[in-house]
XYZ file of N, CA and C in Angstrom:
522
model
N 100.811 70.986 142.426
C 100.742 71.998 141.387
C 99.916 73.166 141.889
N 100.399 74.370 141.654
C 99.714 75.586 142.084
C 98.578 75.898 141.114
N 97.295 75.848 141.568
C 96.186 76.065 140.650
C 96.124 77.488 140.127
N 96.772 78.441 140.765
C 96.719 79.819 140.278
C 97.643 80.044 139.087
N 98.551 79.097 138.849
C 99.448 79.225 137.705
C 98.984 78.292 136.603
N 98.799 78.848 135.439
C 98.410 78.008 134.306
C 99.651 77.653 133.501
N 99.507 76.659 132.654
C 100.609 76.240 131.809
C 100.978 77.352 130.827
N 99.982 78.095 130.369
C 100.206 79.166 129.405
C 100.486 80.475 130.131
N 101.410 81.252 129.600
C 101.700 82.555 130.181
C 100.951 83.666 129.454
N 100.072 83.304 128.527
C 99.284 84.290 127.789
C 98.305 84.969 128.730
N 98.141 86.284 128.585
C 97.158 86.975 129.413
C 95.746 86.559 129.027
N 94.803 86.782 129.930
C 93.408 86.419 129.671
C 92.872 87.144 128.450
N 93.237 88.404 128.291
C 92.836 89.167 127.121
C 94.048 89.349 126.225
N 93.937 88.908 125.003
C 95.027 89.019 124.052
C 95.197 90.484 123.646
N 96.428 90.945 123.708
C 96.760 92.294 123.244
C 97.307 92.155 121.827
N 96.823 93.017 120.952
C 97.265 92.882 119.568
C 97.589 94.224 118.934
N 98.468 94.146 117.948
C 98.831 95.276 117.102
C 98.347 94.945 115.708
N 97.700 95.910 115.071
C 97.304 95.763 113.674
C 98.344 96.462 112.809
N 98.597 95.876 111.655
C 99.628 96.397 110.751
C 98.997 96.595 109.382
N 99.000 97.834 108.904
C 98.400 98.193 107.616
C 99.447 98.952 106.813
N 99.680 98.512 105.569
C 100.664 99.192 104.713
C 100.242 99.104 103.262
N 100.460 100.199 102.542
C 100.351 100.195 101.086
C 101.609 100.814 100.512
N 101.945 100.407 99.305
C 103.189 100.846 98.684
C 103.073 102.184 97.966
N 101.912 102.449 97.392
C 101.799 103.599 96.504
C 100.598 104.474 96.842
N 100.650 105.699 96.366
C 99.523 106.613 96.514
C 98.311 106.048 95.779
N 98.544 105.416 94.647
C 97.458 104.801 93.889
C 96.704 103.764 94.718
N 97.432 102.941 95.461
C 96.784 101.958 96.325
C 95.994 102.659 97.421
N 96.578 103.707 97.985
C 95.886 104.444 99.040
C 94.617 105.092 98.496
N 94.686 105.612 97.279
C 93.521 106.250 96.662
C 92.421 105.246 96.325
N 92.771 103.996 96.150
C 91.792 102.948 95.822
C 91.200 102.305 97.071
N 91.386 102.923 98.230
C 90.855 102.424 99.502
C 91.462 101.097 99.927
N 92.637 100.769 99.428
C 93.283 99.536 99.863
C 93.529 99.528 101.368
N 93.966 100.656 101.970
C 94.126 100.621 103.424
C 92.788 100.365 104.124
N 91.721 100.975 103.624
C 90.410 100.783 104.240
C 89.974 99.322 104.130
N 90.266 98.681 103.009
C 89.945 97.261 102.832
C 90.688 96.422 103.876
N 91.967 96.732 104.091
C 92.752 96.003 105.095
C 92.177 96.216 106.488
N 91.821 97.456 106.797
C 91.270 97.788 108.118
C 89.948 97.069 108.346
N 89.089 97.054 107.348
C 87.805 96.351 107.488
C 88.022 94.866 107.741
N 88.971 94.265 107.027
C 89.264 92.844 107.235
C 89.824 92.610 108.641
N 90.662 93.515 109.118
C 91.206 93.387 110.474
C 90.114 93.583 111.523
N 89.139 94.435 111.245
C 88.021 94.616 112.178
C 87.167 93.345 112.249
N 86.981 92.686 111.111
C 86.254 91.404 111.123
C 87.019 90.365 111.932
N 88.350 90.373 111.802
C 89.185 89.452 112.578
C 89.030 89.739 114.069
N 88.961 91.004 114.440
C 88.796 91.381 115.839
C 87.467 90.851 116.368
N 86.432 90.902 115.559
C 85.130 90.380 115.982
C 85.204 88.878 116.228
N 86.007 88.182 115.456
C 86.149 86.737 115.608
C 87.049 86.358 116.783
N 88.174 87.091 116.944
C 89.188 86.702 117.933
C 89.119 87.493 119.225
N 88.485 88.670 119.192
C 88.463 89.508 120.383
C 89.823 90.099 120.658
N 90.023 90.513 121.897
C 91.302 91.071 122.299
C 91.252 92.575 122.459
N 92.396 93.117 122.856
C 92.543 94.546 123.092
C 93.545 95.115 122.107
N 93.093 96.088 121.328
C 93.973 96.743 120.364
C 94.959 97.632 121.113
N 96.243 97.366 120.909
C 97.309 98.174 121.509
C 97.583 99.373 120.606
N 97.716 99.090 119.320
C 98.033 100.152 118.361
C 97.805 99.636 116.942
N 97.405 100.550 116.087
C 97.362 100.240 114.656
C 98.542 100.979 114.030
N 99.455 100.215 113.475
C 100.578 100.797 112.746
C 100.136 100.879 111.297
N 100.043 102.090 110.798
C 99.550 102.273 109.431
C 100.508 103.161 108.667
N 100.963 102.643 107.536
C 101.915 103.379 106.717
C 101.418 103.367 105.284
N 101.398 104.534 104.689
C 101.005 104.635 103.289
C 102.178 105.085 102.451
N 102.197 104.628 101.246
C 103.189 105.048 100.262
C 104.604 104.646 100.635
N 104.758 103.443 101.142
C 106.111 102.971 101.469
C 106.250 101.524 100.997
N 107.326 101.275 100.298
C 107.550 99.952 99.736
C 107.888 98.939 100.820
N 107.312 97.757 100.693
C 107.628 96.661 101.591
C 108.987 96.061 101.315
N 109.648 96.518 100.239
C 110.978 95.999 99.904
C 112.096 96.759 100.607
N 111.762 97.895 101.221
C 112.786 98.705 101.880
C 113.283 98.034 103.159
N 114.533 98.327 103.536
C 115.055 97.786 104.796
C 114.412 98.477 105.999
N 114.486 97.842 107.130
C 113.899 98.373 108.366
C 114.387 99.796 108.646
N 115.612 100.096 108.321
C 116.170 101.425 108.586
C 115.431 102.528 107.828
N 114.685 102.140 106.791
C 113.921 103.109 105.994
C 112.410 102.928 106.157
N 112.012 102.130 107.140
C 110.595 101.819 107.335
C 110.143 102.231 108.735
N 109.535 103.418 108.868
C 109.046 103.841 110.183
C 108.044 102.854 110.793
N 107.282 102.171 109.956
C 106.311 101.203 110.467
C 107.005 100.043 111.160
N 108.078 99.525 110.564
C 108.817 98.430 111.192
C 109.614 98.916 112.397
N 110.070 100.153 112.353
C 110.764 100.709 113.515
C 109.807 100.813 114.704
N 108.571 101.216 114.445
C 107.579 101.290 115.521
C 107.259 99.890 116.037
N 107.129 98.927 115.133
C 106.881 97.550 115.542
C 108.009 97.049 116.437
N 109.246 97.405 116.109
C 110.392 96.976 116.917
C 110.306 97.547 118.334
N 109.873 98.794 118.452
C 109.724 99.410 119.783
C 108.668 98.662 120.587
N 107.525 98.399 119.978
C 106.449 97.684 120.672
C 106.880 96.263 121.026
N 107.616 95.626 120.122
C 108.096 94.262 120.385
C 109.083 94.256 121.539
N 109.989 95.224 121.555
C 110.965 95.314 122.636
C 110.305 95.519 123.991
N 109.161 96.187 123.993
C 108.408 96.418 125.228
C 107.483 95.242 125.553
N 107.478 94.244 124.674
C 106.581 93.085 124.813
C 105.139 93.553 125.023
N 104.745 94.498 124.186
C 103.460 95.177 124.330
C 102.300 94.459 123.650
N 102.586 93.361 122.948
C 101.513 92.670 122.229
C 101.745 91.167 122.201
N 100.632 90.456 122.035
C 100.655 88.989 121.962
C 100.429 88.496 120.539
N 99.787 89.340 119.730
C 99.513 89.001 118.342
C 99.815 90.205 117.464
N 100.421 89.941 116.327
C 100.553 90.933 115.271
C 99.545 90.534 114.212
N 98.531 91.347 114.040
C 97.463 91.037 113.084
C 97.715 91.790 111.790
N 97.718 91.025 110.704
C 98.054 91.558 109.385
C 97.019 91.126 108.370
N 96.934 91.862 107.288
C 96.083 91.443 106.176
C 96.720 90.223 105.516
N 97.993 90.347 105.196
C 98.765 89.254 104.583
C 100.251 89.558 104.786
N 101.074 88.552 104.664
C 102.517 88.713 104.854
C 103.085 89.787 103.934
N 102.586 89.894 102.708
C 103.156 90.882 101.796
C 102.898 92.319 102.234
N 101.988 92.534 103.156
C 101.790 93.873 103.731
C 102.849 94.138 104.789
N 103.422 93.100 105.340
C 104.429 93.217 106.390
C 105.820 93.415 105.797
N 106.193 92.556 104.860
C 107.510 92.667 104.225
C 107.495 92.005 102.856
N 108.261 92.614 101.967
C 108.548 92.057 100.647
C 110.034 92.191 100.364
N 110.799 92.315 101.412
C 112.225 92.566 101.258
C 112.893 91.452 100.459
N 113.801 91.838 99.556
C 114.570 90.805 98.851
C 115.607 90.140 99.756
N 115.866 90.751 100.899
C 116.883 90.237 101.822
C 116.267 89.263 102.828
N 116.743 88.005 102.841
C 116.236 87.053 103.838
C 116.502 87.539 105.264
N 117.623 88.226 105.460
C 117.942 88.733 106.793
C 116.918 89.775 107.239
N 116.516 90.651 106.324
C 115.506 91.663 106.653
C 114.159 91.002 106.959
N 113.795 90.022 106.149
C 112.507 89.341 106.368
C 112.511 88.612 107.712
N 113.604 87.943 108.024
C 113.669 87.210 109.283
C 113.780 88.156 110.473
N 114.331 89.352 110.270
C 114.390 90.340 111.355
C 112.978 90.725 111.792
N 112.051 90.779 110.837
C 110.659 91.096 111.182
C 110.080 89.976 112.042
N 110.322 88.734 111.649
C 109.848 87.606 112.454
C 110.501 87.612 113.832
N 111.757 87.975 113.884
C 112.459 88.046 115.173
C 111.836 89.084 116.095
N 111.378 90.204 115.510
C 110.693 91.218 116.326
C 109.474 90.615 117.008
N 108.699 89.905 116.224
C 107.478 89.297 116.748
C 107.839 88.279 117.830
N 108.883 87.514 117.605
C 109.344 86.539 118.603
C 109.821 87.224 119.868
N 110.504 88.352 119.716
C 110.974 89.117 120.874
C 109.805 89.506 121.767
N 108.688 89.825 121.151
C 107.486 90.197 121.908
C 106.823 88.970 122.540
N 107.257 87.777 122.134
C 106.593 86.563 122.599
C 105.250 86.398 121.921
N 105.141 86.945 120.714
C 103.860 87.021 120.011
C 103.822 86.087 118.808
N 102.656 86.043 118.188
C 102.423 85.284 116.967
C 101.891 86.245 115.909
N 101.950 85.822 114.666
C 101.381 86.581 113.551
C 100.052 85.929 113.187
N 99.021 86.750 113.039
C 97.697 86.249 112.664
C 97.231 87.032 111.448
N 96.876 86.314 110.367
C 96.356 87.020 109.200
C 94.833 87.124 109.284
N 94.238 87.857 108.344
C 92.804 88.139 108.429
C 91.933 86.894 108.257
N 92.517 85.806 107.816
C 91.778 84.547 107.734
C 91.832 83.779 109.052
N 92.512 84.360 110.044
C 92.634 83.703 111.339
C 93.768 82.701 111.405
N 94.580 82.653 110.355
C 95.713 81.729 110.324
C 96.835 82.259 111.210
N 97.352 81.408 112.080
C 98.374 81.797 113.048
C 99.726 81.234 112.629
N 100.737 82.096 112.632
C 102.121 81.673 112.428
C 102.862 81.920 113.732
N 103.334 80.837 114.319
C 103.986 80.901 115.626
C 105.399 80.354 115.505
N 106.372 81.233 115.617
C 107.768 80.803 115.513
C 108.155 79.886 116.670
N 107.475 80.030 117.796
C 107.795 79.234 118.983
C 107.212 77.819 118.909
N 106.418 77.557 117.893
C 105.808 76.249 117.690
C 106.911 75.181 117.658
N 106.757 74.135 118.441
C 107.782 73.092 118.532
C 108.075 72.402 117.201
N 107.104 72.397 116.302
C 107.316 71.725 115.025
C 108.247 72.506 114.104
N 108.385 73.817 114.342
C 109.194 74.653 113.462
C 108.452 75.104 112.229
N 107.224 74.612 112.076
C 106.466 74.924 110.871
C 106.130 76.415 110.779
N 105.870 77.087 111.901
C 105.541 78.511 111.873
C 106.656 79.342 111.257
N 107.894 79.036 111.647
C 109.043 79.752 111.097
C 109.231 79.425 109.621
N 109.098 78.168 109.278
C 109.238 77.754 107.889
C 108.163 78.398 107.018
N 106.934 78.398 107.506
C 105.831 78.993 106.751
C 106.045 80.492 106.555
N 106.464 81.180 107.610
C 106.737 82.613 107.490
C 107.822 82.847 106.439
N 108.906 82.075 106.520
C 109.990 82.254 105.558
C 109.479 82.048 104.139
N 108.709 80.993 103.923
C 108.211 80.709 102.579
C 107.276 81.817 102.090
N 106.317 82.229 102.921
C 105.375 83.270 102.497
C 106.083 84.598 102.240
N 107.034 84.964 103.087
C 107.743 86.236 102.878
C 108.663 86.138 101.661
N 109.229 84.962 101.418
C 110.037 84.761 100.213
C 109.169 84.912 98.967
N 107.983 84.325 98.981
C 107.057 84.459 97.842
C 106.676 85.926 97.634
N 106.456 86.658 98.718
C 106.123 88.082 98.619
C 107.280 88.856 97.993
N 108.516 88.498 98.349
C 109.673 89.183 97.769
C 109.794 88.872 96.277
N 109.482 87.654 95.898
C 109.524 87.272 94.472
C 108.448 88.025 93.686
N 107.270 88.175 94.263
C 106.200 88.927 93.607
C 106.610 90.390 93.445
N 107.247 90.964 94.443
C 107.718 92.353 94.341
C 108.703 92.494 93.183
N 109.568 91.510 93.015
C 110.517 91.547 91.903
C 109.786 91.470 90.569
N 108.775 90.600 90.473
C 108.008 90.500 89.229
C 107.295 91.821 88.918
N 106.736 92.459 89.923
C 106.061 93.749 89.726
C 107.061 94.788 89.218
N 108.225 94.840 89.848
C 109.261 95.791 89.434
C 109.691 95.531 87.994
N 109.914 94.266 87.656
C 110.342 93.919 86.302
C 109.275 94.299 85.271
N 107.998 94.029 85.571
C 106.915 94.399 84.645
C 106.835 95.908 84.473
N 106.960 96.634 85.572
C 106.877 98.096 85.525
C 108.022 98.666 84.696
N 109.235 98.203 84.960
C 110.388 98.698 84.211
C 110.288 98.314 82.730
N 109.809 97.109 82.453
C 109.634 96.683 81.065
C 108.614 97.547 80.344
N 107.512 97.854 81.011
C 106.486 98.716 80.422
C 107.006 100.118 80.167
N 107.782 100.632 81.099
C 108.355 101.971 80.925
C 109.313 102.000 79.735
N 110.097 100.951 79.573
C 111.035 100.879 78.439
C 110.277 100.817 77.120
N 109.195 100.018 77.089
C 108.410 99.912 75.851
C 107.784 101.253 75.482
N 107.233 101.936 76.461
C 106.603 103.236 76.211
C 107.649 104.247 75.767
N 108.804 104.270 76.414
C 109.867 105.192 76.050
C 110.361 104.909 74.631
N 110.457 103.627 74.281
C 110.893 103.229 72.940
C 109.916 103.744 71.882
N 108.642 103.816 72.222
C 107.634 104.334 71.300
C 107.594 105.864 71.271
N 108.421 106.480 72.126
C 108.470 107.932 72.175
C 107.313 108.577 72.919
N 106.607 107.783 73.711
C 105.479 108.301 74.494
C 105.968 108.702 75.882
N 105.255 109.659 76.504
C 105.652 110.032 77.865
C 105.436 108.884 78.825
N 106.373 108.663 79.707
C 106.320 107.552 80.653
C 105.262 107.773 81.720
N 105.018 109.020 82.085
C 104.063 109.287 83.167
C 102.621 109.188 82.723
N 102.378 108.851 81.478
C 101.009 108.694 80.985
C 100.336 110.018 80.668
N 101.066 111.116 80.800
C 100.454 112.431 80.580
C 100.795 113.042 79.340
């Protein structure tokens, strides 16, 4: 056995991409992106590594398809270049809330193309390459739950707008 070759092909220093997204201007105004960034900085202190890029998008819904998401398009470019070993996120719902299973799995496929894993701010790792298959299953379940939550938010918002309109009040609150 050649001692210069290790079993793992991971580089000595992990290269990572941080992913920060908020859906609305209201979230951005409430420092939600800053909260995500601070949590990702704490993760960096725990895990180390070299930051390749922070992909940060404000005011864009996680339910949109990749074709309408510049953040996911940038992630695809970095994944195609195999530029990172870890995609660090606050939570799966910041990555995708798409109602389409194909869209959600396309995001996981990007990460797999890079040969990378997803790591959330709690240090939890989702690895699609894991022999048990649990990483892929867990990603699917968490992204499915995020898509269901997005639907509940939409339904509540539309219901509230209908109630306000029925009362003859302005919908914009003004």
